[in-house]
Amino acid sequence: MVRRIFSSPLTLIGFILVFILLFLAAFAPLIATYNPLEVNFSNKLQPPSSAHIFGTDEVGRDIFSRIVYGSRISLKVGLLVVVISFPVGTMLGAIAGYFGGLVDQIIMRLTDIFLSFPGIILAMSIAAALGPSIENVLLALAVVWWPWYTRIVRSSVLSIKNAEFIESSRALGAHPFRILFKDILPNSIAPASIQASLDLGFVILAAAGLSFIGLGAQPPSPEWGAMLSSSREILREAWWAATFPGLAILFTVLGFNLLGDGLRDVLDPKQR
Amino acid sequence: MDAIQYISKRLLLMIPILFGISVLTFFISHTIPGDPARLILGPKADPVIIKELQEKMGLNDPVYVQYGRYVSGILQGDLGNSTYTQQAVVNDLKRYFPATLELTLFSMIITVLVGIPFGIISANKKDKIPDQITRFAALIGVAMPAFWLGIILLLFFYLQLGVLPGAGRLDTWVSPPAHITGMYTIDALLTGNWPVFQSAFIHLILPGITQAAVTIGMITRMTRSSMLEVLRSDYVRTAYAKGGSQNRVLYGHALQNGMMPILTLIGMTFGHSLGGSVLVESVFSWPGLGKYAVNAITYLDFPAVMGVTLLIAVLFIFVNLIIDIFYQVIDPRLKYE
């Protein structure tokens, strides 16, 4: 299976991009050449050079080192949001699909309501109500994200709940929750997991956007969206301050997307 | 069931959704912050004044009373007052909405004009070079932070080349056209004011492209997969067998049937664009809902944030409703269900 995943060059690129991200986050102190928060006014707005490969910002901080440390923030947000919203959404979707009836109605109407907001807008208002900080953005995104998993899991549960092996469990008198968690869930979780791997990228993108508008990480945090936001002030003098954090976001999202697409082709060939 | 019945049934189904939206926004605005009065007055406010406002806002009443007041306020068009502009939020929304609508419509036009043809080309040349390039470009478009693309476009076309304007809706020396729709390009055309139209149009280009980049990616991918499905079908093979030219088969037969899922996606991308306006408008200082919301966040102006949230949610579900109805009406194969 591993060979099948990497037979596509795009998937391989995705894997490499994600690997680089993980590597940067894990070994940030060893890779970064400067302290990401260290201000050095005599060295401000330096263009990329051998000393500062991505240049320096308006207070002389090394942009490369900031991006390296920023990978930790982005990865943390992406993982935690998915780790919170995936089990919640999956559970609700499985219950709705398996038990049907009133429970199904209530759960699905609830997801309809959450999905009737453009995600970023709902996350924006929740984060604004909680107060600006990266933890609150994380929470807001988790609140916005779970209904997608609920929908996906519900439909896969519906498609297998009358399969013969489920019938036989039922005939043997297994408890409904046992059937749900031992038989149905493991066999219907693949599409939602693929979605989760794609979502890692989109969550990171959304979190960067919320930080960009001032809701998430606050200065001087080396969060990529916040870095982009402050780069606007010095756009005329320092193109590098805007360019590199954006590329970091782009490659990260692209990496998770390519990897997710590759997984889908292997695990769920029908979707293509 | 006929069309009228279908439409009225769909409208009835909107009621629980709208109710749900109101409960959710009420919860966000009244419960999460702990103390909305403190939120409105800011962290440094005098406790006595906070207490007064709590009393005035009825925050000591039971939750259901507060909710009832909140909903009846909304139904009468009262969304509270913006603490920053000191205006009724409803009036602010009216003032900023046309700019957002103009930008969103313009970016949707770009999306459709670029995304659909590229999706068709991609499907028709499946796995050949044009398909590979288009797919890769669409992938980049979806993965790219729009706000970053906006900054890069500004850097290049405004600061470096100086060929396109950087911020706002009009050049400073041009005064806005007479207010008809509030959308400057359309108002300028309606009043035959050519110089204003030009100025308004060139200001739309960069934010429009920025806004469209993501949705082009989405529409291209959807068009491609939808067309691939149609191109495999029997009637397309028959049409070719009868000697139909490629263009005739593609545009006359395949596209018509492949359009259905694309139409749904256009509705979704409309919502995506409205959401994205928060980011794109703040890059281009575009004076619309998004910029208004971001300003409101900066000044902790919470009623304004909630006003924008509510308006965008309601717009979003109505656009999707219209698309759904349209979809049912134009496709005779679908029985009204």
Short mmCIF file of N, CA and C in Angstrom, two decimals, chain A residues 10 13 109 112-118 120-122 124-126 128-130 132 148 202 205 208-210 212-215 225 228-229 231-232 235-236 238-239 242-247 249-250 253-254 257-258 261 264 272, chain B residues 16-17 20-21 24-25 28 32-33 39 135-136 139-140 142-148 151-152 154-155 158-159 221 232 268 271-272 274-276 278-279 282-283 293-294 297-298 300 302 305-306 308-310 312-313 316-317:
data_model
loop_
_atom_site.label_atom_id
_atom_site.label_comp_id
_atom_site.label_asym_id
_atom_site.label_seq_id
_atom_site.Cartn_x
_atom_site.Cartn_y
_atom_site.Cartn_z
N LEU A 10 2.64 13.58 -7.26
CA LEU A 10 2.03 14.64 -6.47
C LEU A 10 1.91 14.24 -5.00
N ILE A 13 5.22 14.59 -3.41
CA ILE A 13 5.51 16.00 -3.09
C ILE A 13 4.78 16.39 -1.81
N ARG A 109 -30.25 18.47 12.07
CA ARG A 109 -30.68 19.87 12.00
C ARG A 109 -29.64 20.78 12.65
N ASP A 112 -26.96 21.31 10.21
CA ASP A 112 -27.44 22.25 9.19
C ASP A 112 -27.23 23.69 9.64
N ILE A 113 -27.55 23.92 10.92
CA ILE A 113 -27.44 25.29 11.42
C ILE A 113 -25.99 25.76 11.43
N PHE A 114 -25.10 24.89 11.89
CA PHE A 114 -23.69 25.29 11.89
C PHE A 114 -23.17 25.48 10.47
N LEU A 115 -23.66 24.67 9.54
CA LEU A 115 -23.15 24.77 8.17
C LEU A 115 -23.82 25.89 7.39
N SER A 116 -24.83 26.53 7.99
CA SER A 116 -25.45 27.62 7.25
C SER A 116 -24.68 28.93 7.43
N PHE A 117 -23.59 28.89 8.17
CA PHE A 117 -22.69 30.05 8.21
C PHE A 117 -21.46 29.73 7.37
N PRO A 118 -20.94 30.70 6.60
CA PRO A 118 -19.60 30.46 6.07
C PRO A 118 -18.65 30.26 7.26
N ILE A 120 -15.58 30.66 8.16
CA ILE A 120 -14.67 31.67 8.69
C ILE A 120 -15.44 32.76 9.45
N ILE A 121 -16.66 33.02 9.02
CA ILE A 121 -17.47 34.07 9.66
C ILE A 121 -17.92 33.60 11.05
N LEU A 122 -18.37 32.35 11.12
CA LEU A 122 -18.81 31.82 12.42
C LEU A 122 -17.61 31.76 13.38
N MET A 124 -15.01 33.56 13.25
CA MET A 124 -14.64 34.94 13.58
C MET A 124 -15.49 35.47 14.75
N SER A 125 -16.81 35.23 14.69
CA SER A 125 -17.63 35.80 15.74
C SER A 125 -17.42 35.08 17.07
N ILE A 126 -17.19 33.76 17.03
CA ILE A 126 -16.92 33.05 18.28
C ILE A 126 -15.59 33.51 18.88
N ALA A 128 -14.15 36.31 18.39
CA ALA A 128 -14.28 37.69 18.87
C ALA A 128 -14.97 37.71 20.23
N ALA A 129 -15.96 36.83 20.41
CA ALA A 129 -16.65 36.79 21.70
C ALA A 129 -15.74 36.27 22.80
N LEU A 130 -14.86 35.33 22.46
CA LEU A 130 -13.96 34.76 23.47
C LEU A 130 -12.80 35.69 23.78
N PRO A 132 -9.37 37.89 21.65
CA PRO A 132 -8.29 37.51 20.75
C PRO A 132 -7.17 36.74 21.43
N TRP A 148 -18.85 18.82 9.56
CA TRP A 148 -18.46 18.17 8.31
C TRP A 148 -18.26 16.68 8.54
N PHE A 202 -6.47 23.04 5.74
CA PHE A 202 -7.46 24.12 5.71
C PHE A 202 -7.61 24.78 7.08
N LEU A 205 -4.83 27.17 7.39
CA LEU A 205 -5.13 28.34 6.55
C LEU A 205 -6.13 29.27 7.26
N ALA A 208 -4.54 31.05 10.20
CA ALA A 208 -3.68 32.15 9.75
C ALA A 208 -4.53 33.35 9.35
N GLY A 209 -5.67 33.08 8.70
CA GLY A 209 -6.56 34.18 8.30
C GLY A 209 -7.10 34.93 9.51
N LEU A 210 -7.50 34.17 10.53
CA LEU A 210 -8.04 34.84 11.72
C LEU A 210 -6.94 35.62 12.45
N PHE A 212 -4.51 36.97 10.91
CA PHE A 212 -4.27 38.10 10.01
C PHE A 212 -5.20 39.26 10.34
N ILE A 213 -6.45 38.97 10.68
CA ILE A 213 -7.37 40.06 11.01
C ILE A 213 -7.34 40.41 12.50
N GLY A 214 -6.36 39.89 13.21
CA GLY A 214 -6.14 40.37 14.57
C GLY A 214 -6.81 39.55 15.66
N LEU A 215 -7.39 38.39 15.30
CA LEU A 215 -8.10 37.62 16.32
C LEU A 215 -7.24 36.55 16.98
N GLY A 225 0.20 34.07 9.94
CA GLY A 225 -0.82 35.06 9.57
C GLY A 225 -0.56 36.41 10.21
N LEU A 228 2.21 38.12 8.40
CA LEU A 228 1.73 38.71 7.15
C LEU A 228 1.01 40.02 7.43
N SER A 229 0.23 40.02 8.50
CA SER A 229 -0.53 41.21 8.83
C SER A 229 0.40 42.40 9.09
N SER A 231 3.40 42.70 8.04
CA SER A 231 4.25 42.99 6.88
C SER A 231 3.63 44.06 5.98
N ARG A 232 2.30 44.26 6.11
CA ARG A 232 1.66 45.24 5.22
C ARG A 232 2.17 46.65 5.45
N LEU A 235 5.39 47.09 3.36
CA LEU A 235 5.34 46.46 2.04
C LEU A 235 6.25 47.18 1.03
N ARG A 236 6.26 48.50 1.12
CA ARG A 236 7.02 49.30 0.17
C ARG A 236 8.53 49.06 0.31
N ALA A 238 9.98 46.34 2.15
CA ALA A 238 10.46 44.97 2.40
C ALA A 238 9.51 43.94 1.82
N TRP A 239 9.66 43.62 0.54
CA TRP A 239 8.81 42.61 -0.08
C TRP A 239 8.96 41.25 0.59
N ALA A 242 6.56 40.06 3.47
CA ALA A 242 5.24 39.55 3.10
C ALA A 242 5.34 38.22 2.36
N THR A 243 6.40 38.06 1.58
CA THR A 243 6.47 36.93 0.66
C THR A 243 6.66 35.59 1.39
N PHE A 244 7.63 35.51 2.29
CA PHE A 244 8.00 34.20 2.84
C PHE A 244 6.97 33.59 3.80
N PRO A 245 6.39 34.37 4.71
CA PRO A 245 5.36 33.73 5.56
C PRO A 245 4.19 33.19 4.73
N GLY A 246 3.83 33.91 3.65
CA GLY A 246 2.75 33.46 2.78
C GLY A 246 3.10 32.15 2.09
N LEU A 247 4.36 32.06 1.62
CA LEU A 247 4.80 30.82 0.98
C LEU A 247 4.76 29.66 1.98
N ILE A 249 2.69 29.27 4.43
CA ILE A 249 1.29 28.81 4.55
C ILE A 249 0.91 28.01 3.30
N LEU A 250 1.23 28.57 2.12
CA LEU A 250 0.87 27.92 0.87
C LEU A 250 1.42 26.48 0.80
N VAL A 253 -0.39 24.09 3.34
CA VAL A 253 -1.74 23.69 2.94
C VAL A 253 -1.65 22.75 1.74
N LEU A 254 -0.79 23.10 0.79
CA LEU A 254 -0.61 22.27 -0.40
C LEU A 254 -0.16 20.87 0.00
N ASN A 257 -3.02 18.91 1.40
CA ASN A 257 -3.99 18.62 0.34
C ASN A 257 -3.52 17.48 -0.55
N LEU A 258 -2.25 17.55 -0.98
CA LEU A 258 -1.73 16.51 -1.88
C LEU A 258 -1.72 15.16 -1.19
N ASP A 261 -5.32 13.92 -0.91
CA ASP A 261 -5.79 13.42 -2.22
C ASP A 261 -5.20 12.05 -2.51
N ARG A 264 -6.86 9.42 -0.52
CA ARG A 264 -8.20 9.12 -1.02
C ARG A 264 -8.12 8.16 -2.21
N ARG A 272 -13.05 8.88 -6.96
CA ARG A 272 -12.43 9.55 -8.09
C ARG A 272 -13.33 9.53 -9.31
N PRO B 16 -37.16 26.72 10.71
CA PRO B 16 -36.31 26.16 11.77
C PRO B 16 -34.85 26.54 11.64
N ILE B 17 -34.36 26.66 10.39
CA ILE B 17 -32.96 27.04 10.20
C ILE B 17 -32.73 28.46 10.73
N GLY B 20 -32.69 28.41 14.36
CA GLY B 20 -31.41 27.88 14.85
C GLY B 20 -30.31 28.92 14.77
N ILE B 21 -30.27 29.64 13.65
CA ILE B 21 -29.24 30.67 13.50
C ILE B 21 -29.38 31.72 14.60
N LEU B 24 -28.10 30.37 17.86
CA LEU B 24 -26.64 30.29 17.87
C LEU B 24 -26.01 31.68 18.04
N THR B 25 -26.49 32.66 17.27
CA THR B 25 -25.89 33.99 17.39
C THR B 25 -26.21 34.61 18.76
N ILE B 28 -23.74 33.06 21.07
CA ILE B 28 -22.40 33.63 20.91
C ILE B 28 -22.33 35.03 21.53
N ILE B 32 -21.33 33.38 25.60
CA ILE B 32 -19.88 33.15 25.59
C ILE B 32 -19.10 34.26 26.30
N PRO B 33 -19.41 35.52 26.03
CA PRO B 33 -18.53 36.55 26.58
C PRO B 33 -18.61 36.65 28.10
N LEU B 39 -18.15 43.66 27.68
CA LEU B 39 -17.57 43.53 26.35
C LEU B 39 -17.81 44.80 25.54
N ARG B 135 -4.98 21.32 -13.48
CA ARG B 135 -5.20 20.71 -12.17
C ARG B 135 -4.22 21.25 -11.14
N PHE B 136 -2.97 21.42 -11.57
CA PHE B 136 -1.98 21.92 -10.63
C PHE B 136 -2.32 23.37 -10.23
N LEU B 139 -5.09 23.42 -7.80
CA LEU B 139 -4.61 22.97 -6.50
C LEU B 139 -3.95 24.12 -5.74
N ILE B 140 -3.10 24.86 -6.46
CA ILE B 140 -2.43 26.01 -5.85
C ILE B 140 -3.48 27.05 -5.42
N VAL B 142 -6.55 26.67 -4.52
CA VAL B 142 -7.29 26.26 -3.32
C VAL B 142 -6.41 26.36 -2.07
N ALA B 143 -5.10 26.09 -2.24
CA ALA B 143 -4.22 26.07 -1.07
C ALA B 143 -3.68 27.45 -0.70
N MET B 144 -3.88 28.42 -1.59
CA MET B 144 -3.24 29.71 -1.37
C MET B 144 -4.03 30.58 -0.41
N PRO B 145 -3.34 31.22 0.56
CA PRO B 145 -4.07 32.18 1.39
C PRO B 145 -4.42 33.40 0.54
N ALA B 146 -5.73 33.67 0.40
CA ALA B 146 -6.15 34.77 -0.48
C ALA B 146 -5.57 36.10 -0.01
N PHE B 147 -5.51 36.28 1.31
CA PHE B 147 -5.01 37.56 1.79
C PHE B 147 -3.55 37.76 1.41
N TRP B 148 -2.82 36.67 1.32
CA TRP B 148 -1.42 36.77 0.89
C TRP B 148 -1.34 37.10 -0.60
N ILE B 151 -1.79 40.71 -1.10
CA ILE B 151 -0.60 41.51 -0.77
C ILE B 151 0.42 41.43 -1.90
N ILE B 152 0.61 40.23 -2.44
CA ILE B 152 1.60 40.05 -3.51
C ILE B 152 1.16 40.81 -4.77
N LEU B 154 -0.69 43.48 -4.84
CA LEU B 154 -0.48 44.90 -4.54
C LEU B 154 0.99 45.27 -4.75
N LEU B 155 1.84 44.41 -4.23
CA LEU B 155 3.28 44.63 -4.32
C LEU B 155 3.70 44.78 -5.77
N TYR B 158 0.76 47.43 -8.03
CA TYR B 158 0.59 48.77 -7.50
C TYR B 158 1.93 49.40 -7.16
N LEU B 159 2.71 48.74 -6.31
CA LEU B 159 3.96 49.36 -5.88
C LEU B 159 5.06 49.26 -6.94
N ARG B 221 -12.15 22.36 -10.47
CA ARG B 221 -12.12 20.94 -10.07
C ARG B 221 -13.50 20.30 -10.22
N ARG B 232 -18.42 10.25 -20.22
CA ARG B 232 -18.41 8.80 -20.28
C ARG B 232 -19.77 8.22 -20.66
N MET B 268 -22.33 27.57 -3.19
CA MET B 268 -21.42 27.42 -2.07
C MET B 268 -20.26 28.41 -2.15
N GLY B 271 -21.03 31.80 -0.82
CA GLY B 271 -20.85 31.89 0.63
C GLY B 271 -19.38 32.00 0.99
N HIS B 272 -18.55 31.24 0.27
CA HIS B 272 -17.12 31.28 0.50
C HIS B 272 -16.58 32.68 0.24
N LEU B 274 -18.28 35.51 0.35
CA LEU B 274 -18.75 36.42 1.40
C LEU B 274 -17.87 36.28 2.64
N GLY B 275 -17.55 35.04 2.99
CA GLY B 275 -16.69 34.81 4.14
C GLY B 275 -15.29 35.37 3.90
N GLY B 276 -14.77 35.11 2.70
CA GLY B 276 -13.43 35.58 2.36
C GLY B 276 -13.32 37.09 2.31
N VAL B 278 -13.95 39.13 4.42
CA VAL B 278 -13.37 39.64 5.67
C VAL B 278 -11.86 39.83 5.49
N LEU B 279 -11.23 38.87 4.81
CA LEU B 279 -9.79 38.93 4.64
C LEU B 279 -9.39 39.83 3.48
N SER B 282 -9.88 43.64 3.91
CA SER B 282 -8.96 44.36 4.78
C SER B 282 -7.60 44.55 4.11
N VAL B 283 -7.26 43.67 3.15
CA VAL B 283 -6.01 43.89 2.40
C VAL B 283 -6.12 45.13 1.52
N ALA B 293 -16.26 44.59 9.61
CA ALA B 293 -16.15 43.59 10.67
C ALA B 293 -14.76 43.59 11.28
N VAL B 294 -13.73 43.71 10.43
CA VAL B 294 -12.36 43.68 10.95
C VAL B 294 -12.08 44.92 11.80
N ILE B 297 -13.63 44.33 15.07
CA ILE B 297 -12.84 43.45 15.93
C ILE B 297 -11.73 44.24 16.60
N THR B 298 -11.07 45.09 15.82
CA THR B 298 -9.97 45.89 16.37
C THR B 298 -10.43 46.76 17.53
N LEU B 300 -13.05 46.17 19.40
CA LEU B 300 -13.90 45.37 20.28
C LEU B 300 -15.36 45.79 20.21
N PHE B 302 -18.48 44.69 19.51
CA PHE B 302 -19.09 43.37 19.35
C PHE B 302 -20.44 43.37 18.62
N VAL B 305 -19.80 43.12 14.95
CA VAL B 305 -19.34 41.80 14.51
C VAL B 305 -20.54 40.87 14.35
N MET B 306 -21.44 40.89 15.35
CA MET B 306 -22.59 40.00 15.29
C MET B 306 -23.54 40.38 14.16
N VAL B 308 -22.72 41.66 11.24
CA VAL B 308 -22.16 41.14 9.99
C VAL B 308 -22.37 39.63 9.92
N THR B 309 -22.13 38.93 11.03
CA THR B 309 -22.29 37.48 11.06
C THR B 309 -23.71 37.08 10.67
N LEU B 310 -24.66 37.75 11.29
CA LEU B 310 -26.06 37.41 11.04
C LEU B 310 -26.45 37.69 9.59
N ILE B 312 -24.54 37.88 6.91
CA ILE B 312 -23.90 36.97 5.96
C ILE B 312 -24.53 35.58 6.03
N ALA B 313 -24.87 35.12 7.24
CA ALA B 313 -25.50 33.80 7.35
C ALA B 313 -26.84 33.78 6.62
N PHE B 316 -26.37 33.86 2.89
CA PHE B 316 -25.82 32.59 2.44
C PHE B 316 -26.93 31.54 2.27
N ILE B 317 -27.82 31.44 3.27
CA ILE B 317 -28.85 30.40 3.13
C ILE B 317 -29.87 30.78 2.06
#
